[in-house]
Amino acid sequence: SAAKGDSLEHELHCSVCKDIVKQPVVLPCQHSVCLMCAHEVLVANGYPPPDLPPEPNSPASTPNTRSPRPHPPSPSMPRSPGYGTHPGRRRKEGPPLVMLFPCVPCGRDVELGEKGLTDCLRNLTLERIVERYRHTVSLGSVAVMCQFCKPPQTLEATKGCADCRANFCNECFKLYHPWGTPRAQHEHIQPTLNFRPKVLTCPDHDQEKLQFYCRSCQRLLCPLCKLRRIHTGHKILPVTQAYQALKEKITKEMNYILSNQDTVLAQITQLESAITQTEVNSVSAREQLAQSIRDLTAALAERHSSLTQALEGARQKRGEALSAQVSERRSLMEHAGLLAFTQELLKETDQPCFVQAARQTHNRSSAKAIENLQHFTLAADPSFRHFQLDVSKELKLLTELNFIQAPLAPVIDTQRTLAYDQLFLCWRLPPESAPAWHFSVEYRRRGVVPGGASRGGIRGGLAAARWGWQRLDEVSGSSAVIDRLEMDSVYVLRVRGCNKAGYGEYSEEVYLHTPPAPVLNFYLDSRWGLHADRLVVSKEQRCARSVPGLSLLQAADHALTSCHLTSDLLVGDVAITQGRHYWACSVEPGSYLVKVGVGLESKLQEWFHLPQDMASPRYDPDSGHDSGAEDALDSAPPFCFLTMGMGKIYLPQDPISNGNGPSSPSGLTYPLPPRLGVCLDFEKGRVTFYDAHSLRPLWEGHVDCSGPVCPAFCFIGGGALQLQELVANRNADQTPVRRVTIQPRVSGLNN
């Protein structure tokens, strides 16, 4: 098509002359330019002009079958520095001139090396492509004339000779290639205006073919170049192998691109639609901006009018008050005759006559006017100092007036985020972030690529929707709960905020590991304990604390006191009879000794109802397991505990001891994790302890599951523990109804 031809012609243009390339050479940056163009650019940049090879135009010319390169200067001519020099230079000579070629596509100067264009091989493949393009598109109607016909009878050329590098008509070809001579063996080709050498040869070693490719240097080598020390240790392949590998790679890439033409067209359509929508939305945003400024201007004008009216009212009121004072003072000046009469009246010596006349005069001279003269003040303040506007705050707001910004990436609160019965994700916005109206929480199971199955048709799309990114939209607050999860899986979570400006950046992804089994919810039941004075259980029955007190001091005078006097045990209010279950708890780091595990319900009841002043003949309260198991090692013990204390956790290496026997020297201690997880597999009689934060297995033991099994917690000395609260109960207003399944079937032992 015409568009395809135009695109191809654009690829064949020289970046210097903007025309189709002629005798292109490959620069070190892999771009190709015309040999003459490169020569002219170097000369224009001040480099010495190299000697270019003559272009033969007759059969008498010596055929040039090597890669065309500038001939070295003759011995009588001075050698041009930086071009045509050889590696073996004299020691006293200066450093070689390094040529820099300004490559237009790269936008930078490309170093040609001390040999200049000599190291640049001719791009014969590009020449062949140009030749095919000229015959099919550009020169399909342009005739190539014979170079040896005598004018004016010059005929159109029908053949070209690759060895003679000239075009011939039929008669001239026979004339210059007579039968039985070596020239009759010359290779004839289609007529062309641009002859090229047959093969590429090494620029450093004459007549040596380029038979190898160095992947480290990314250049072709001849057998002699391969032996150079500079290529020691490099990955060098035969050119046939490099050709096959590169051709297969490009073929696969082309096939992939061609097979996705519909996708590319759809993306182009989407991009064009986005460009159109961008223009439309920018016009709308500009109109909204102008409207907002008009609203501000209108509000400012309205406020200006109201403040001006208030100022004018104050001016009028003050002017009236001051004018009244002026009138009053002028009225005093108008009674000048009365004042003269009063002065004459004061000269009267006849007292009765004076009194009679003075009463009338006194009434006419106002006492109030006299008082005003004595205590004169202005009736109004003319300064208007109370009518000044402080617009510094408003000016700052107007200066900071800007488009609203989307919220910044939230920060995940890793201390509060956890996976238990559900996922609980907690986050906060950075202090400098714009506020968010709501948040979008996205999560997926690790190992499933989002949208990876979308190429599988409808079923693939459903799989992608099921196992790709899932989303909780319009989440208010700074936390979210995610349920309906797969057990023993790693989930990837991220969150972003949204406001009027749209969605902001995603937070960093956080990984949460779900428990290996369904979470068991239970409460602590201390009804079997005989040391209630030392054991305190919270009202919610999810937290317990052991405080050794008076009873321990009272027992100190017994010389043969069993250490079970200092141990207190709590059990969960559920009995497990089948399935796999998981629960977690946290132990206070300052606890002396705390054992966490499981045990047979019947054995726990029997153990806890022993008299205080007797040591058990079968159970060691410190170990918490049936010592009779030593007689039958094949049977699992009735208890399985893991011991913690003083900020450490003890992990026995002997699986037979199950963490219940005395600490063997072969055991290891590790820092106490923030939360300890316990997973019971009832059918297999197996108990696995985890670091509940990372779900990393710590240790595994066995327990007798021939009857109901209960979670158990043993305190030796002071200590405290707390059961992990369910995520589902975090926002609950009331404590869920307890599911008590253990009954006090041995209550008669207390009587």
Coordinates of C-alpha atoms in Angstrom, one line a residue, residues 337-347 354 361-362 365:
G337 CA -26.4 91.3 71.9
L338 CA -27.6 89.3 74.9
L339 CA -24.1 89.1 76.2
A340 CA -23.6 92.9 75.9
F341 CA -27.0 93.5 77.7
T342 CA -25.9 91.1 80.4
Q343 CA -22.7 93.1 80.9
E344 CA -24.7 96.3 81.3
L345 CA -27.0 94.5 83.7
L346 CA -24.1 93.6 85.9
K347 CA -23.5 97.3 86.4
F354 CA -31.2 93.5 89.4
T361 CA -31.5 87.1 81.4
H362 CA -30.3 83.9 83.1
S365 CA -28.3 82.2 78.6

